[in-house]
XYZ file of C-alpha atoms in Angstrom:
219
model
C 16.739 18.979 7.543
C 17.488 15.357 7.452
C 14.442 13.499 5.762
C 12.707 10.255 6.758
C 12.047 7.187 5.252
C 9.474 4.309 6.653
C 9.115 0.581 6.126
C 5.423 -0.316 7.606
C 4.029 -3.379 8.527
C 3.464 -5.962 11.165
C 6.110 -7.894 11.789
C 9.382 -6.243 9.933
C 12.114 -6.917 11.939
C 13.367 -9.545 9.438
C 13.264 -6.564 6.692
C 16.566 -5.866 4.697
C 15.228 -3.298 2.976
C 16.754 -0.872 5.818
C 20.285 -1.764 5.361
C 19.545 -1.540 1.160
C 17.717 1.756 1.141
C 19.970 3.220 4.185
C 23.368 2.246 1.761
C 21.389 3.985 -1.915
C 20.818 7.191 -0.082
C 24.149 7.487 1.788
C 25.934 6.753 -1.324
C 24.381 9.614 -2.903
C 24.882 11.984 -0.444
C 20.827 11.990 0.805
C 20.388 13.290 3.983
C 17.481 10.703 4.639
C 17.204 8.202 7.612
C 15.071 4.518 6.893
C 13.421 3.234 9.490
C 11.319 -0.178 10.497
C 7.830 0.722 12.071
C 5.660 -2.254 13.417
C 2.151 -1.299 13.257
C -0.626 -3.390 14.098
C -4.092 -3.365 11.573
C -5.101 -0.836 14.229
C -2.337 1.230 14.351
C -2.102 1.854 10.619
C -4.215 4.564 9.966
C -2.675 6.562 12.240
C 0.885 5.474 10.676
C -0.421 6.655 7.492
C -1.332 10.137 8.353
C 1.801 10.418 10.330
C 3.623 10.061 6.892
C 1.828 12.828 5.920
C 3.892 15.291 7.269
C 7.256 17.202 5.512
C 9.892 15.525 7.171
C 8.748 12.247 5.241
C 10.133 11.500 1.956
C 7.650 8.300 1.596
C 7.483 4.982 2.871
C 7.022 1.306 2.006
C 4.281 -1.423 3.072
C 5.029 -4.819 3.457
C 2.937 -8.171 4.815
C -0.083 -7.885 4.016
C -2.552 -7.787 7.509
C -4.325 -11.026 6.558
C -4.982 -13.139 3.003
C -8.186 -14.791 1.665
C -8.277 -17.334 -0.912
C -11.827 -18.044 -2.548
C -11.875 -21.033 -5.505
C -14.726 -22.373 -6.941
C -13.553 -25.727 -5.425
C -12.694 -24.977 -1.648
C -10.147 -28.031 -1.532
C -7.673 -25.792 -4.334
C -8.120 -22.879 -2.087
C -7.024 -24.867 0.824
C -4.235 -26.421 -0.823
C -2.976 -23.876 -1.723
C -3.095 -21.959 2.211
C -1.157 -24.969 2.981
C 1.342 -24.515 0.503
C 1.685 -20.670 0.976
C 1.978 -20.750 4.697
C 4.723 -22.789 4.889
C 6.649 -19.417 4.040
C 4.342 -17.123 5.129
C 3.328 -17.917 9.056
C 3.621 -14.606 10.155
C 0.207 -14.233 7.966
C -3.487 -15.213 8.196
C -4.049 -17.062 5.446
C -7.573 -18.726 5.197
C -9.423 -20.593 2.208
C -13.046 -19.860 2.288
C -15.896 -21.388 -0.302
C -17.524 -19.153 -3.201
C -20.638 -18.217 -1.653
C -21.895 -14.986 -2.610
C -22.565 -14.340 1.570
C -19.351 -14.857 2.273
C -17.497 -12.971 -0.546
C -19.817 -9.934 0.486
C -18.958 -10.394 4.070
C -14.861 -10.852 3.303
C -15.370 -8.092 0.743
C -16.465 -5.373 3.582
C -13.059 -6.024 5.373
C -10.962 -5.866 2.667
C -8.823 -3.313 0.649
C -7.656 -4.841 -1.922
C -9.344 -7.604 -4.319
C -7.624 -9.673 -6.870
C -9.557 -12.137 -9.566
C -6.871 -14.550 -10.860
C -9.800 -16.736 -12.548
C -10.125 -17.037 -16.153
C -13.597 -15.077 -15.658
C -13.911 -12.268 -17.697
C -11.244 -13.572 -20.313
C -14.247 -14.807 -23.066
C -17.057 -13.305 -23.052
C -18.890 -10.761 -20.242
C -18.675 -12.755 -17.250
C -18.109 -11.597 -13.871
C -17.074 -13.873 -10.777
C -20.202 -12.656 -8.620
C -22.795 -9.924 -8.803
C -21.584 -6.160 -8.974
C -23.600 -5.579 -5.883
C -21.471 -7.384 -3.656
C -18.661 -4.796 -4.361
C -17.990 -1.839 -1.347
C -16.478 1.120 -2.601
C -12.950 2.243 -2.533
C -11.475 -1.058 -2.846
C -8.504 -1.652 -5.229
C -9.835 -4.149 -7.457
C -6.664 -5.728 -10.065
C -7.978 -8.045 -12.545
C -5.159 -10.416 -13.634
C -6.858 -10.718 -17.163
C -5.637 -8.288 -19.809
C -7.467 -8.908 -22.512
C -10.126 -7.853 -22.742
C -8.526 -4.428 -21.366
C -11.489 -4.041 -19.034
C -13.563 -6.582 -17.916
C -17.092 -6.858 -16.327
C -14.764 -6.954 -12.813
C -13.243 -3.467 -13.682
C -16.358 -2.118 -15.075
C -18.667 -2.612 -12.162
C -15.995 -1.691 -9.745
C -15.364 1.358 -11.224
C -19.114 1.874 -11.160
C -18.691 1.289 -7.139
C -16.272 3.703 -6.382
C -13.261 1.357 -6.450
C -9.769 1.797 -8.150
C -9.224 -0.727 -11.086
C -5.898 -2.290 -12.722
C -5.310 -5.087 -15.331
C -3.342 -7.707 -15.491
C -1.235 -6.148 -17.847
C 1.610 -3.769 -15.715
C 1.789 -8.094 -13.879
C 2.230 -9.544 -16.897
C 4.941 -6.621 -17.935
C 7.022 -7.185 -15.395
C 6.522 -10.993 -14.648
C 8.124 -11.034 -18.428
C 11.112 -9.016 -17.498
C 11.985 -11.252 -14.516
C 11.340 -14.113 -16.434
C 14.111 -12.181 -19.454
C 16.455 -12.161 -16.176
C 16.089 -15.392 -15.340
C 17.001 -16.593 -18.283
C 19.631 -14.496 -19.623
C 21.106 -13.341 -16.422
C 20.800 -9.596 -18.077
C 18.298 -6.982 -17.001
C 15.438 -6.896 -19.051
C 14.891 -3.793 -21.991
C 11.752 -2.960 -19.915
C 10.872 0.534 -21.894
C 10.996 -2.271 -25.150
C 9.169 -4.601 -23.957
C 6.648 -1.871 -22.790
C 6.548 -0.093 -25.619
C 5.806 -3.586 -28.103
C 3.027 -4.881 -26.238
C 1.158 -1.549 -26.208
C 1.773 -1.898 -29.720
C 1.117 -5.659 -29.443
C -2.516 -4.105 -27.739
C -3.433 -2.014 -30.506
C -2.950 -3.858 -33.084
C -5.328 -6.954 -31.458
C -7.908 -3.700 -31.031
C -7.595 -2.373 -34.348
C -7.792 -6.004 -35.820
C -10.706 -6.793 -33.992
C -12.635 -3.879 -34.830
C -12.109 -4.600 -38.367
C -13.309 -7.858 -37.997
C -16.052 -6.581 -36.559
C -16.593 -3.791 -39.162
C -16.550 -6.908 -41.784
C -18.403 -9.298 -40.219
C -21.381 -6.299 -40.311
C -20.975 -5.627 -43.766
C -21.499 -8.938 -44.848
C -24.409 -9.634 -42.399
C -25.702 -6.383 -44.543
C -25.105 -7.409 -47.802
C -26.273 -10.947 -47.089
């Protein structure tokens, strides 16, 4: 039974990834068809548990349904909607200030939630109360160290699914290897060093700590 493949999103009828994913499988002899579905915000629930079924082997999402920029300063998050939708006008993009009213109010029709502040990168900050969070959000803090932040911590608390910056700032370093070598990046490598990179920062800061208490006690 020949499977099936699905791009969703709202538009895709400039997608290439048909013709790419349609060539991968036929040159390795998978019986599997890729198609373009345009579904509205409405629609996409039902898309989803279409997908569901056998005959599907998975699917991809692309364009996201809209975009909301908060910054502390509402002029940076409008500058930079103007600079983004130059490329992206088949998008809502819209600035909005960093009131806590309107965060909670954004925050109740959204799915996903990304801090790319520098809160939560010194000391146990978070960018606004845990309250404001809804459950079963995915919440990606672009700050990796800490590992987890006040962000993650109180979304977990909520119900939400949590990710550091760190899988971003993985693979923002291989493309940036690419870029300048013009060779693929040794991705398992560079994996593998900065979780050893990461443990040695832990295991050097606990010993700090560990001395820092002893001479408090001796003192």
């Amino acid at each position: 039974m020949s499977k099936r493949v699905v791009l969703i999103g709202h538009p895709v009828a400039h997608s290439l990834s048909g013709a790419m994913h349609q060539a991968a499988f036929d040159s390795l002899g998978i019986d599997a068809k890729y198609e373009l579905w345009d579904r509205t915000p409405q629609q996409l629930a039902d898309a989803i548990a279409e997908i569901r079924g056998d005959e599907f082997l998975g699917a991809n999402v692309t364009i996201p349904q809209r975009v909301v920029v908060f910054n502390r300063h509402l002029h940076r998050a409008e500058a930079l909607v103007r600079h983004f939708g130059r490329s992206a006008a088949h998008m809502e993009l819209r600035a909005m200030p960093w009131h806590e009213s309107i965060i909670e109010a954004e925050l109740a029709k959204t799915k996903a939630l990304i801090n790319a502040t520098s809160i939560g990168l010194s000391g146990d900050e978070r960018p606004f109360p845990a309250e404001l969070l809804p459950p079963d959000l995915l919440v990606l803090d672009l700050v990796y160290n800490p590992p987890t932040t006040r962000l993650l911590r109180d979304a977990e608390a909520a119900g939400d699914t949590t990710l550091n910056g760190e899988l971003m700032l993985l693979h923002q370093g291989a493309a940036a290897f690419t870029l300048w070598t013009g060779k693929p990046a040794p991705l398992e490598l560079m994996q593998s060093k900065l979780e050893e990179s990461r443990a040695v920062g832990l295991e050097g800061s606990d010993a700090a700590a560990e001395a820092a208490a002893g001479a408090s006690a001796a003192e």
